[in-house]
Amino acid sequence: MIPRFRRRAVCGALVALIVSALAFGAAVPASAASYVAIAGSGSTWSQNALDQWRRNVASNYGMTVNFSGTGSSAGRSDFIKGSVDFAVSEIPFQRTPEDGSAPEISERGYAYLPIVAGGTSLMYNLKIGGKKVDNLQMSGDVVAKIFAGQIKKWNDPAIVADNPGLALPDKDIMPVVRSDGSGSTAQFTKWMATQYPSIWTTPMTSQFPTSKLSAYKAQSGSLGVSGYVSQNYGEGSITYVEYSYAMKSGFPVVKVKNAAGSYVEPTAANVEVALRAARINEDTGSPDYLTQILDGVYNNPDPVAYPMSSYSYMIVPTQATGIFNESKGYTLGEFVKYVVCQGQKQAGALGYSPLPNNLVEAAFKQISKIPGSQVGAYDANSCSNTGAAGSGDPTTGAAPAAAGAAGGGTAAAAGTDAAAAASGAAVGGDAVYDANGNLVSGSAAGGAAAVSAPFTLASDAGGVAQIGMLAAALLLLAAVLVPPLLMRRRRATR
């Protein structure tokens, strides 16, 4: 017979083992074994956020999501060819592509859903007396005239009027545009065409019409345009790029005048407020079904709304065909749910904006159409997308930091330099590039092109490594406790 104190010790150890095992089981989602690898391609505008979220689900849930940031146009093409499970794009399929190519028609059913919200920022490199300017302001028509080739000098009277406190230099403006088919170009040109049709006479296009400019630099990808502007030879340049790249580079962005007459930056709060006015085409008979309607965003009267706010689409299959099946659909549904709920908590730190509740709810309606998806209806209480609080918030009434008043030169909410410092981003770098973006000295992880490397955050929960350590500890505990217990039981039965 086992002595009482030994029985208590053994029982205590077994209880600890069982509790640990239960904790281990809770740490691993019951459906983890059901996840299969999925792959997508597309938007570089959204890539910083997607890469962070992919790392999170890999670490926390053992989910493998591959994504290739090849640009929105390439992502849509891959989806049509059936070589990917999903695509990400700032614009929908183009029925009449501007380059004269064949219409973008998908043979498999699909749906668009909101995935990444943000503002198209105007990153620039300008100095006065050798000191970097970080509080530049512009009205929307001034922005359009610069990229339409109508304003060519930094001391143009129109820019001076927006910046009465700055002695702007007599220096040429060098617009830096995307050389590849880009959703960023599409969103930017759509805003100009919608708001300033007499200045910007070209419809929305993903290929920037460089014929409008007498002088310009064209670079591939978001890394390319932001990398050019951030170099010493980029002084005097300006580009359109997602806010996260400007944050990482430590370079400022233009404060754009909104409908309320305030000059604001594309901070998370300002974009989220603007996108509360976004609408989605819900006419099932329309060729633009499920696409975004941004007129209310561009003209949002809220004093902190950033006018060039928008969101990118994830294009998801609504049919199980080709390489896509219901097993992949289950994984894709869970990944999208994570992105539009928990993943949005990191959006602001990554240079984007949390999706407002109206867009999260719209996303859930489309997740249910993915074959194999087991994501239920949208529940605002359990989906912690943490949309930024802002002016006019119906639940808190809280307002973001005040934006600059018209002509006042007051700093807008959450300036770029402060955000970059908070993220640990460094200004410049060891690599030195020539005027064409070729590496001439130092080192660069990306090779020979000027780059502005995006930054990432730590995963937001315990991951596979921690689970592995726990499993090893449990096996060790079992190896120590189980053999003596079995031996004692055998002796007791003799």
PDB file of C-alpha atoms in Angstrom, residues 329-427:
ATOM      1  CA  GLY A 329     -12.290  28.287 -47.501  1.00  0.00           C
ATOM      2  CA  TYR A 330     -12.414  27.435 -43.808  1.00  0.00           C
ATOM      3  CA  THR A 331      -8.873  28.761 -43.307  1.00  0.00           C
ATOM      4  CA  LEU A 332      -9.513  31.852 -45.417  1.00  0.00           C
ATOM      5  CA  GLY A 333     -12.669  32.643 -43.462  1.00  0.00           C
ATOM      6  CA  GLU A 334     -10.850  32.373 -40.135  1.00  0.00           C
ATOM      7  CA  PHE A 335      -7.974  34.511 -41.412  1.00  0.00           C
ATOM      8  CA  VAL A 336     -10.275  37.269 -42.661  1.00  0.00           C
ATOM      9  CA  LYS A 337     -12.196  37.222 -39.384  1.00  0.00           C
ATOM     10  CA  TYR A 338      -8.921  37.682 -37.503  1.00  0.00           C
ATOM     11  CA  VAL A 339      -7.888  40.522 -39.806  1.00  0.00           C
ATOM     12  CA  VAL A 340     -11.080  42.578 -39.551  1.00  0.00           C
ATOM     13  CA  CYS A 341     -11.460  41.987 -35.819  1.00  0.00           C
ATOM     14  CA  GLN A 342      -8.394  41.406 -33.650  1.00  0.00           C
ATOM     15  CA  GLY A 343      -5.862  42.380 -36.310  1.00  0.00           C
ATOM     16  CA  GLN A 344      -7.255  45.899 -36.545  1.00  0.00           C
ATOM     17  CA  LYS A 345      -5.821  46.652 -33.096  1.00  0.00           C
ATOM     18  CA  GLN A 346      -2.396  47.000 -34.737  1.00  0.00           C
ATOM     19  CA  ALA A 347      -3.529  49.038 -37.735  1.00  0.00           C
ATOM     20  CA  GLY A 348      -2.691  52.452 -36.281  1.00  0.00           C
ATOM     21  CA  ALA A 349       0.808  51.458 -35.192  1.00  0.00           C
ATOM     22  CA  LEU A 350       1.464  50.122 -38.691  1.00  0.00           C
ATOM     23  CA  GLY A 351       0.498  53.394 -40.366  1.00  0.00           C
ATOM     24  CA  TYR A 352      -3.059  52.427 -41.314  1.00  0.00           C
ATOM     25  CA  SER A 353      -6.439  52.954 -39.681  1.00  0.00           C
ATOM     26  CA  PRO A 354      -8.766  50.531 -37.887  1.00  0.00           C
ATOM     27  CA  LEU A 355     -11.765  49.742 -40.070  1.00  0.00           C
ATOM     28  CA  PRO A 356     -14.828  51.550 -38.713  1.00  0.00           C
ATOM     29  CA  ASN A 357     -17.698  49.335 -37.620  1.00  0.00           C
ATOM     30  CA  ASN A 358     -19.736  49.958 -40.769  1.00  0.00           C
ATOM     31  CA  LEU A 359     -16.976  48.400 -42.892  1.00  0.00           C
ATOM     32  CA  VAL A 360     -16.314  45.504 -40.499  1.00  0.00           C
ATOM     33  CA  GLU A 361     -19.979  44.566 -40.622  1.00  0.00           C
ATOM     34  CA  ALA A 362     -19.870  44.760 -44.430  1.00  0.00           C
ATOM     35  CA  ALA A 363     -16.852  42.441 -44.461  1.00  0.00           C
ATOM     36  CA  PHE A 364     -18.656  39.817 -42.360  1.00  0.00           C
ATOM     37  CA  LYS A 365     -21.506  39.681 -44.857  1.00  0.00           C
ATOM     38  CA  GLN A 366     -19.044  38.588 -47.525  1.00  0.00           C
ATOM     39  CA  ILE A 367     -17.029  36.152 -45.371  1.00  0.00           C
ATOM     40  CA  SER A 368     -20.151  33.994 -45.110  1.00  0.00           C
ATOM     41  CA  LYS A 369     -20.098  33.562 -48.910  1.00  0.00           C
ATOM     42  CA  ILE A 370     -16.704  31.804 -48.869  1.00  0.00           C
ATOM     43  CA  PRO A 371     -17.252  28.032 -49.360  1.00  0.00           C
ATOM     44  CA  GLY A 372     -16.299  26.204 -46.175  1.00  0.00           C
ATOM     45  CA  SER A 373     -16.291  29.321 -44.001  1.00  0.00           C
ATOM     46  CA  GLN A 374     -17.738  28.809 -40.523  1.00  0.00           C
ATOM     47  CA  VAL A 375     -17.585  32.437 -39.433  1.00  0.00           C
ATOM     48  CA  GLY A 376     -20.890  33.535 -37.956  1.00  0.00           C
ATOM     49  CA  ALA A 377     -22.729  36.829 -38.092  1.00  0.00           C
ATOM     50  CA  TYR A 378     -21.035  40.055 -37.042  1.00  0.00           C
ATOM     51  CA  ASP A 379     -21.164  40.763 -33.312  1.00  0.00           C
ATOM     52  CA  ALA A 380     -19.726  44.160 -32.401  1.00  0.00           C
ATOM     53  CA  ASN A 381     -19.233  43.044 -28.798  1.00  0.00           C
ATOM     54  CA  SER A 382     -17.026  40.082 -29.673  1.00  0.00           C
ATOM     55  CA  CYS A 383     -15.266  41.569 -32.703  1.00  0.00           C
ATOM     56  CA  SER A 384     -12.709  43.913 -31.148  1.00  0.00           C
ATOM     57  CA  ASN A 385     -11.755  45.904 -34.210  1.00  0.00           C
ATOM     58  CA  THR A 386     -11.098  48.949 -31.979  1.00  0.00           C
ATOM     59  CA  GLY A 387     -12.077  51.627 -34.471  1.00  0.00           C
ATOM     60  CA  ALA A 388     -10.374  54.878 -33.501  1.00  0.00           C
ATOM     61  CA  ALA A 389     -12.486  57.272 -31.488  1.00  0.00           C
ATOM     62  CA  GLY A 390     -12.970  60.614 -33.162  1.00  0.00           C
ATOM     63  CA  SER A 391     -14.995  63.770 -33.448  1.00  0.00           C
ATOM     64  CA  GLY A 392     -18.641  62.877 -33.548  1.00  0.00           C
ATOM     65  CA  ASP A 393     -18.073  59.383 -32.147  1.00  0.00           C
ATOM     66  CA  PRO A 394     -21.567  58.177 -31.210  1.00  0.00           C
ATOM     67  CA  THR A 395     -20.400  56.224 -28.165  1.00  0.00           C
ATOM     68  CA  THR A 396     -17.664  58.350 -26.623  1.00  0.00           C
ATOM     69  CA  GLY A 397     -17.924  61.785 -28.172  1.00  0.00           C
ATOM     70  CA  ALA A 398     -14.140  61.927 -27.975  1.00  0.00           C
ATOM     71  CA  ALA A 399     -12.209  63.856 -30.594  1.00  0.00           C
ATOM     72  CA  PRO A 400      -8.724  63.248 -31.945  1.00  0.00           C
ATOM     73  CA  ALA A 401      -6.079  65.893 -31.546  1.00  0.00           C
ATOM     74  CA  ALA A 402      -7.051  69.137 -33.246  1.00  0.00           C
ATOM     75  CA  ALA A 403      -6.174  69.584 -36.884  1.00  0.00           C
ATOM     76  CA  GLY A 404      -4.590  72.729 -38.231  1.00  0.00           C
ATOM     77  CA  ALA A 405      -6.968  75.552 -38.958  1.00  0.00           C
ATOM     78  CA  ALA A 406      -7.051  77.001 -42.448  1.00  0.00           C
ATOM     79  CA  GLY A 407      -3.893  78.983 -43.008  1.00  0.00           C
ATOM     80  CA  GLY A 408      -2.946  78.733 -39.364  1.00  0.00           C
ATOM     81  CA  GLY A 409      -0.008  76.408 -39.574  1.00  0.00           C
ATOM     82  CA  THR A 410      -1.073  74.540 -36.440  1.00  0.00           C
ATOM     83  CA  ALA A 411       0.213  70.978 -36.223  1.00  0.00           C
ATOM     84  CA  ALA A 412      -2.329  68.358 -37.243  1.00  0.00           C
ATOM     85  CA  ALA A 413      -3.124  65.262 -35.236  1.00  0.00           C
ATOM     86  CA  ALA A 414      -0.283  62.834 -34.566  1.00  0.00           C
ATOM     87  CA  GLY A 415       2.499  64.169 -36.774  1.00  0.00           C
ATOM     88  CA  THR A 416       4.698  61.907 -38.856  1.00  0.00           C
ATOM     89  CA  ASP A 417       7.957  62.576 -37.030  1.00  0.00           C
ATOM     90  CA  ALA A 418       6.415  61.827 -33.661  1.00  0.00           C
ATOM     91  CA  ALA A 419       4.870  58.633 -34.976  1.00  0.00           C
ATOM     92  CA  ALA A 420       8.149  57.565 -36.498  1.00  0.00           C
ATOM     93  CA  ALA A 421       9.969  58.178 -33.234  1.00  0.00           C
ATOM     94  CA  ALA A 422       7.387  56.172 -31.352  1.00  0.00           C
ATOM     95  CA  SER A 423       7.816  53.232 -33.697  1.00  0.00           C
ATOM     96  CA  GLY A 424      11.575  53.310 -33.406  1.00  0.00           C
ATOM     97  CA  ALA A 425      11.942  54.262 -37.063  1.00  0.00           C
ATOM     98  CA  ALA A 426      15.198  55.872 -38.046  1.00  0.00           C
ATOM     99  CA  VAL A 427      15.587  58.755 -40.449  1.00  0.00           C
TER     100      VAL A 427
END
